[in-house]
Coordinates of C-alpha atoms in Angstrom, one line a residue:
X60 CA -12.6 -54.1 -31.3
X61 CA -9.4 -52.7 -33.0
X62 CA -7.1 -55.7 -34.1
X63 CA -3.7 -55.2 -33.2
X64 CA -1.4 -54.5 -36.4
X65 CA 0.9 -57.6 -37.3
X66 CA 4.4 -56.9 -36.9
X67 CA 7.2 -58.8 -39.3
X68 CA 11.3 -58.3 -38.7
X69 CA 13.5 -58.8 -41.1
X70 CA 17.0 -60.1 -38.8
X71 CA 16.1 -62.6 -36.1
X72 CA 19.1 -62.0 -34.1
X73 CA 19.3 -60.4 -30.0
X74 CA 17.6 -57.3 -31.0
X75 CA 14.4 -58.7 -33.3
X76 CA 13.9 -62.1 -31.4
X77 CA 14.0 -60.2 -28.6
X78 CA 11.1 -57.4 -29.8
X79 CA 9.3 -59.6 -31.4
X80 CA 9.0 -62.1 -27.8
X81 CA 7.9 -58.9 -26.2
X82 CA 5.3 -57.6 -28.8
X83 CA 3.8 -61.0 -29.0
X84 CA 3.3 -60.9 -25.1
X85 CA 1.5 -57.7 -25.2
X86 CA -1.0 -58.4 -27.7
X87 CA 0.5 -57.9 -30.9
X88 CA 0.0 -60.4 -34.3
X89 CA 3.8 -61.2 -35.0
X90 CA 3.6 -62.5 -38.8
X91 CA 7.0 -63.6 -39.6
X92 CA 11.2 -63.2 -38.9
X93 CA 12.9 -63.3 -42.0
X94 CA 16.6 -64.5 -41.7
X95 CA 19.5 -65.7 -44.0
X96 CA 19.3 -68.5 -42.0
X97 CA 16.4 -70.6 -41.2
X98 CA 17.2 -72.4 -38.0
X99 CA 17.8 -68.7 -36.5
X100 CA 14.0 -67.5 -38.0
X101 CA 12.4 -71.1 -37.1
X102 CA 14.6 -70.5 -33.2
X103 CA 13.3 -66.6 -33.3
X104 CA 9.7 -67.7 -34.3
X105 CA 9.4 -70.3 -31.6
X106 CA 6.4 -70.0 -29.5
X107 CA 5.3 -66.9 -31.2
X108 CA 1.5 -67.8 -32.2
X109 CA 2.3 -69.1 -35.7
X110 CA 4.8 -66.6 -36.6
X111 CA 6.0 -67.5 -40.5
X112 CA 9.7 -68.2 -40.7
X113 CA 11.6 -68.0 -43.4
X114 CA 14.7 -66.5 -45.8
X115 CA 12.8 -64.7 -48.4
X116 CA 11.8 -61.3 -48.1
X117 CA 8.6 -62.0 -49.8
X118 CA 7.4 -64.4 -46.6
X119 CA 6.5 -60.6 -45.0
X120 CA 4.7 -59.5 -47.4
X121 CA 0.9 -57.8 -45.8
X122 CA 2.6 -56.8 -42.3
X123 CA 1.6 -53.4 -40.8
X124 CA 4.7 -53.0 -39.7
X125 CA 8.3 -54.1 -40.4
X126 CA 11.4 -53.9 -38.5
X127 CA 14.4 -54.3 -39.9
X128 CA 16.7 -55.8 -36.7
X129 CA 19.9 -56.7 -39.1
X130 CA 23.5 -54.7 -38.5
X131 CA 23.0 -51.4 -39.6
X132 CA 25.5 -51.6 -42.6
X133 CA 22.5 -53.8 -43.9
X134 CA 19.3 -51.9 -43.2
X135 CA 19.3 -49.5 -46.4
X136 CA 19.6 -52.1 -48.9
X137 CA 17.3 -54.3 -46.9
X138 CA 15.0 -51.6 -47.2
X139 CA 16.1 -50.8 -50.8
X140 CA 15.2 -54.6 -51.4
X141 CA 11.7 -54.4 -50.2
X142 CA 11.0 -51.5 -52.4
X143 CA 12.2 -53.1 -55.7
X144 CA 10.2 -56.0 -55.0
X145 CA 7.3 -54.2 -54.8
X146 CA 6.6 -55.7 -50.6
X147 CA 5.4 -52.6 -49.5
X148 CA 2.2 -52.4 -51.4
X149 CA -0.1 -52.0 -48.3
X150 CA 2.5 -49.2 -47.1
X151 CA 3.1 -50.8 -44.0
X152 CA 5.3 -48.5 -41.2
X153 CA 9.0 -49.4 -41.9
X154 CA 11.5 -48.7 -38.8
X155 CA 14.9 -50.3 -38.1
X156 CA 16.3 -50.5 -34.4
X157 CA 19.7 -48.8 -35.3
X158 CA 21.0 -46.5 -32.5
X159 CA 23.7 -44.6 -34.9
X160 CA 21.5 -44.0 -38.1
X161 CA 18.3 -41.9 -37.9
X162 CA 15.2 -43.1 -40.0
X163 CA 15.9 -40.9 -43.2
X164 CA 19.3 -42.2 -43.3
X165 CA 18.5 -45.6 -44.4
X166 CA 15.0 -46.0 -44.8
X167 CA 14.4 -43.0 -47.6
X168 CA 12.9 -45.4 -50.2
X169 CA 10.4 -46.8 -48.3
X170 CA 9.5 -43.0 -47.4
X171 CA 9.4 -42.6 -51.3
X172 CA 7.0 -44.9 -51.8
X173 CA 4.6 -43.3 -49.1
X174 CA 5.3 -45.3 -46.2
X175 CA 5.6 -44.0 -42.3
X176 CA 9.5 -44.2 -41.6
X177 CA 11.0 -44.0 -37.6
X178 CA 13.9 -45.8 -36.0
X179 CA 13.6 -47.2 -32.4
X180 CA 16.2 -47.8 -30.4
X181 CA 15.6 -49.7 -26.5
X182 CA 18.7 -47.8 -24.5
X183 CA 19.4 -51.3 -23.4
X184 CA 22.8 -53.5 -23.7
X185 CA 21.2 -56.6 -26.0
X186 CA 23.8 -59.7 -25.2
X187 CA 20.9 -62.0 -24.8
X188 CA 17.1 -62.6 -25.5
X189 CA 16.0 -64.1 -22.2
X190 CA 18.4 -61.2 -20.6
X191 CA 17.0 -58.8 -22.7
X192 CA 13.9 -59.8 -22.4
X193 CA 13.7 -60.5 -18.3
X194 CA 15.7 -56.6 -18.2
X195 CA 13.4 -54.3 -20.7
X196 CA 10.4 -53.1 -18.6
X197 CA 11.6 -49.4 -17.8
X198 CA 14.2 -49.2 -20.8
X199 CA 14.0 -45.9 -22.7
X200 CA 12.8 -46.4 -26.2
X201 CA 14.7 -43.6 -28.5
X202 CA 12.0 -43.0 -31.7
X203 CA 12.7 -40.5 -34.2
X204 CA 11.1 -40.5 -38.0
X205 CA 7.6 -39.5 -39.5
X206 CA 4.5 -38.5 -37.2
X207 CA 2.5 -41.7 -38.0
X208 CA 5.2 -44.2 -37.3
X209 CA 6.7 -42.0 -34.1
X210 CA 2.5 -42.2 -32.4
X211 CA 2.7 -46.0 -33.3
X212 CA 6.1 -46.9 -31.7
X213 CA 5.3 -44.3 -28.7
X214 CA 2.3 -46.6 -28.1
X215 CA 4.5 -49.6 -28.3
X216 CA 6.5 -48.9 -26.1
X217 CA 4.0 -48.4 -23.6
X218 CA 2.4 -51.8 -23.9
X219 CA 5.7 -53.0 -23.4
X220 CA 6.2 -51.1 -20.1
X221 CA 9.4 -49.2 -22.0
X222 CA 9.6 -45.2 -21.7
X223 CA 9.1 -43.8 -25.2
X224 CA 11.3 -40.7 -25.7
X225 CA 11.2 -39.1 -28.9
X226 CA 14.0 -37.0 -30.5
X227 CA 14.3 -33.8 -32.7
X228 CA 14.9 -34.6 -36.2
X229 CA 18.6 -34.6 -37.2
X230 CA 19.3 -35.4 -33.2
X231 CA 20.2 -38.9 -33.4
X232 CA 23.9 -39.2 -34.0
X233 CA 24.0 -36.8 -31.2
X234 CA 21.5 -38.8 -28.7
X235 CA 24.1 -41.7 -30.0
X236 CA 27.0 -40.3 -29.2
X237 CA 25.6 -39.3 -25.6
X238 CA 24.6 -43.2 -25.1
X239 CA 28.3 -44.2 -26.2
X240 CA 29.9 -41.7 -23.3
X241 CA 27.2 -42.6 -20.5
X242 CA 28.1 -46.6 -21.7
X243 CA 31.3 -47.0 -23.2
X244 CA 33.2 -44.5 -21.1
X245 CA 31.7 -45.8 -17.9
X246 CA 33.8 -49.2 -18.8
X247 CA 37.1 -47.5 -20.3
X248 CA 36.9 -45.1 -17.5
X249 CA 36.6 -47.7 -15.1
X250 CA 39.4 -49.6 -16.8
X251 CA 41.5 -46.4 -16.1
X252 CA 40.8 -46.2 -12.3
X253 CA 42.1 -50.1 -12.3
X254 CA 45.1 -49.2 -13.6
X255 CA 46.0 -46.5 -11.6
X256 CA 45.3 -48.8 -8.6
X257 CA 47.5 -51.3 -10.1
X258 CA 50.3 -48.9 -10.0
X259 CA 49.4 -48.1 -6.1
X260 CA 49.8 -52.3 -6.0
X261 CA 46.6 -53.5 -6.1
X262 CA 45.6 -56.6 -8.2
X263 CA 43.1 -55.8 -11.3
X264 CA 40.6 -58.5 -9.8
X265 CA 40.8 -56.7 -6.3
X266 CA 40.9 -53.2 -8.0
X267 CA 37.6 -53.7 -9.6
X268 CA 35.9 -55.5 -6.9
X269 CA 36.7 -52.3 -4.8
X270 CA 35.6 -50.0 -7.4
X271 CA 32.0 -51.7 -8.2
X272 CA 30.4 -50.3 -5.0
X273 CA 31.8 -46.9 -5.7
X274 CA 30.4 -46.7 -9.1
X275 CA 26.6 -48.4 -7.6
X276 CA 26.2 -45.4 -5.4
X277 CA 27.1 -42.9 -7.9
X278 CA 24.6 -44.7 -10.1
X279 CA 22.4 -44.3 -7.3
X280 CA 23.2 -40.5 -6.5
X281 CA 22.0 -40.1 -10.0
X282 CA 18.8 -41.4 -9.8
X283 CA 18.2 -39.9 -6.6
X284 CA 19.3 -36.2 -6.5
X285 CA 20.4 -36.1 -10.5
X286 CA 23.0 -33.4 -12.0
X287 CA 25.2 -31.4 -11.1
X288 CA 23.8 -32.6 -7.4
X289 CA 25.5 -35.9 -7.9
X290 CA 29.0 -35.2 -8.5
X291 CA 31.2 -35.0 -5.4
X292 CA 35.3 -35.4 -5.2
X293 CA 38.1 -33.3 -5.0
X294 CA 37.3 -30.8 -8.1
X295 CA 33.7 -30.3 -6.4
X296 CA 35.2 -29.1 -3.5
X297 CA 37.3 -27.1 -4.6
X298 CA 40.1 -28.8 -3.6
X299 CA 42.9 -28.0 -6.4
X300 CA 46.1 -28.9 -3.8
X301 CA 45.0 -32.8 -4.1
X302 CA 44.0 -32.4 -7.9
X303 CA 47.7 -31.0 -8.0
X304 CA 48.5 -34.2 -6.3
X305 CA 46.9 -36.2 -8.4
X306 CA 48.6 -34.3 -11.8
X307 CA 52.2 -34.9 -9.9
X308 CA 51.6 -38.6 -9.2
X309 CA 50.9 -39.6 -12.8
X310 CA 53.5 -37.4 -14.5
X311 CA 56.0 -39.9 -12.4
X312 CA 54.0 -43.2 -12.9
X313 CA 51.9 -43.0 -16.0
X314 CA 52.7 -39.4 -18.2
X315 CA 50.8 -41.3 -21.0
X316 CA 47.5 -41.0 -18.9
X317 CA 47.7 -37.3 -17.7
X318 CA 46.0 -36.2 -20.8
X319 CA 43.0 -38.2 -20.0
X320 CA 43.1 -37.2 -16.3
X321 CA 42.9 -33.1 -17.3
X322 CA 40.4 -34.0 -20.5
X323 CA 37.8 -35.7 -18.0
X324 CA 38.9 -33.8 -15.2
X325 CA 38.2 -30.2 -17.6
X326 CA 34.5 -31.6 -17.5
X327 CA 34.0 -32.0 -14.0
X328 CA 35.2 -28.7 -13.3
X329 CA 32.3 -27.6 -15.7
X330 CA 29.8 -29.5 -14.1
X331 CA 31.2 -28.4 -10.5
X332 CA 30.8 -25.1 -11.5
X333 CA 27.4 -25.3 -12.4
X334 CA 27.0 -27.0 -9.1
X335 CA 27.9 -24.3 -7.1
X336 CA 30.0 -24.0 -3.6
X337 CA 33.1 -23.3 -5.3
X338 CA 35.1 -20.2 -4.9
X339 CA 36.3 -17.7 -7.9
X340 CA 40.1 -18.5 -7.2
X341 CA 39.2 -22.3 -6.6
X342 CA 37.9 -22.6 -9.8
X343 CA 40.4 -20.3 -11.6
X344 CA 43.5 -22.8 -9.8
X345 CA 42.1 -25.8 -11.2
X346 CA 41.7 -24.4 -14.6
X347 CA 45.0 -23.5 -14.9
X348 CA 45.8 -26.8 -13.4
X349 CA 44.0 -29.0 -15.8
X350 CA 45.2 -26.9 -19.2
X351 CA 46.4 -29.1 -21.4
X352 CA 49.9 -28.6 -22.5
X353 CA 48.8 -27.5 -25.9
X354 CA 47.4 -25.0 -23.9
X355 CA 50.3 -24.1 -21.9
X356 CA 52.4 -24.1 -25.1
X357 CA 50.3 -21.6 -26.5
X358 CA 49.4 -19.5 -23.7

C-alpha cells in the first residue's frame, strides 16, 4: 500500500491551519507548520498526529510537499529561503495558496532546482479555521503550475470533497480578478442598493435586512437555471422608461452615483442581450440611455 506523501506549511495562520486540519483528516502525514511564532505552529499543530512545530525553516526539511500559507508579499522569498538553504533536496512539490499570484510568479527558484511548482487556491472566504473548516466540502480549488504538482493537488482536493478546477497558464490574475467582482462587488454593490434605500427613507439596518432575501434567490436563480437565464429586472425586459426613471431619480438625489448605475447597468444590458426577449429599439434606447457622459461629450 502507497503511503500517503507528508505535507509541511510554512504560515500556520486561517489558510494553512485550516489545510493542514483537512489533509490530516483525509489520510494525509502532516510533518510540521513552521511559523514566526511558536504558540501559533504548537496551536496549528494541535491534534495533528505529531505534526513538528516550530520557527525554523529547517524543521521541514524531507516533506513531499510544502505549502507556503504566509501573505503573498512573503511567499517568494520564503521560497527563495528554502532554496538557499539547500531544504529542497528531496525536490519535494512546492505550491503556495495565493489567489493573486500564479505559481511561476513566486515560486521560480524552487522550479530551478527541479521541483513540481502549482498554486492552489480554495474559492472560499477564510475568516476562521473551525468555519473554514465546517464550510470547505464543495469549495472550488483553483490549481495552476507544472503537470506533476497540478495531478497531485487535483487529487487533493478530491479527498477533501473540494472541486479541483485547473486554469490555463498565465490565467490566474484573470480567474482573480473574476473572484474579486463575484465577491467584493457583491458587498459594495450591495452597500450601494442600501444607500439608495436610505435616500427613499429607509434605515441601513432595515435596508439590508430587506435586501438579503432578494440577493438569496438570485444566488439561487444562479445555481438553478445559471446565465444569462438568471438575470431579470427592468433592463431584461426591456423596459428603458423605468431605467429612465431610475437615471432621473439619482441625478436629483445622488449625481455622484449615476456613473456607477450606467457602468453596471452597461453590463446587464450585455448580458440581457445575450438573453434574448429584447427588442432592436429596446436595446438601442437603453444604450443610448446608459452612455456615459464621456460618451455623450464625444458623440
Amino acid at each position: 500500500m502507497t503511503q500517503p506523501p507528508s505535507v509541511a506549511f510554512v504560515g500556520p495562520g486561517v489558510v494553512g491551519t485550516t489545510l493542514a486540519r483537512l489533509l490530516h483528516r483525509s489520510g494525509f502525514r502532516i510533518s510540521a507548520l513552521i511559523g514566526r511564532r511558536i504558540e501559533a505552529a504548537e496551536a496549528a499543530a494541535r491534534d495533528l498526529g505529531g505534526a513538528r512545530a516550530g520557527t525554523r525553516l529547517s524543521e521541514l526539511r524531507g516533506a513531499d510537499w510544502i505549502f507556503i500559507t504566509t501573505p503573498d508579499r512573503t511567499i517568494q522569498s520564503v521560497c527563495r529561503s528554502l532554496v538557499d538553504e539547500d531544504l529542497l533536496g528531496g525536490r519535494p512539490i512546492v505550491a503556495h495558496c495565493s489567489g493573486a499570484l500564479d505559481a511561476q510568479a513566486s515560486l521560480a527558484g524552487a522550479r530551478e532546482i527541479g521541483c513540481p511548482i502549482a498554486s492552489f487556491h480554495p474559492l472560499l472566504s477564510f475568516a476562521d479555521p473551525d468555519h473554514a473548516e465546517a464550510h470547505f466540502a464543495g469549495t472550488t480549488c483553483v490549481i495552476e503550475g507544472d503537470a506533476v504538482a497540478v495531478e497531485a493537488l487535483r487529487f487533493a482536493a478530491e479527498k477533501l470533497g473540494a472541486r479541483p478546477l485547473v486554469l490555463r497558464p498565465g490565467g490566474k490574475r484573470l480567474y482573480h480578478a473574476g473572484a474579486a467582482i463575484a465577491s467584493n462587488n457583491l458587498v459594495s454593490g450591495t452597500a450601494l442598493a442600501v444607500e439608495l434605500f436610505g435616500l427613499a427613507g429607509v434605515g441601513a439596518e432595515d435596508a439590508l435586512l430587506a435586501l438579503l432575501p432578494l440577493l438569496r434567490s438570485t444566488l439561487d436563480n444562479l445555481e438553478d437555471v445559471g446565465l444569462p437565464r438568471a438575470l431579470t429586472g427592468p433592463i431584461a425586459r426591456g423596459d428603458y422608461e423605468i431605467v429612465e426613471g431610475h437615471l432621473k431619480a439619482l441625478h436629483e438625489a445622488a449625481p455622484h452615483r449615476l456613473e456607477p448605475y450606467r457602468s453596471l447597468s452597461r453590463l446587464t444590458l450585455e448580458l440581457a442581450e445575450r438573453k434574448g426577449g429584447l427588442s432592436e429599439e429596446e436595446a438601442r434606447r437603453l444604450r443610448e440611455l446608459l452612455a456615459s457622459k464621456e460618451d455623450e461629450e464625444c458623440c
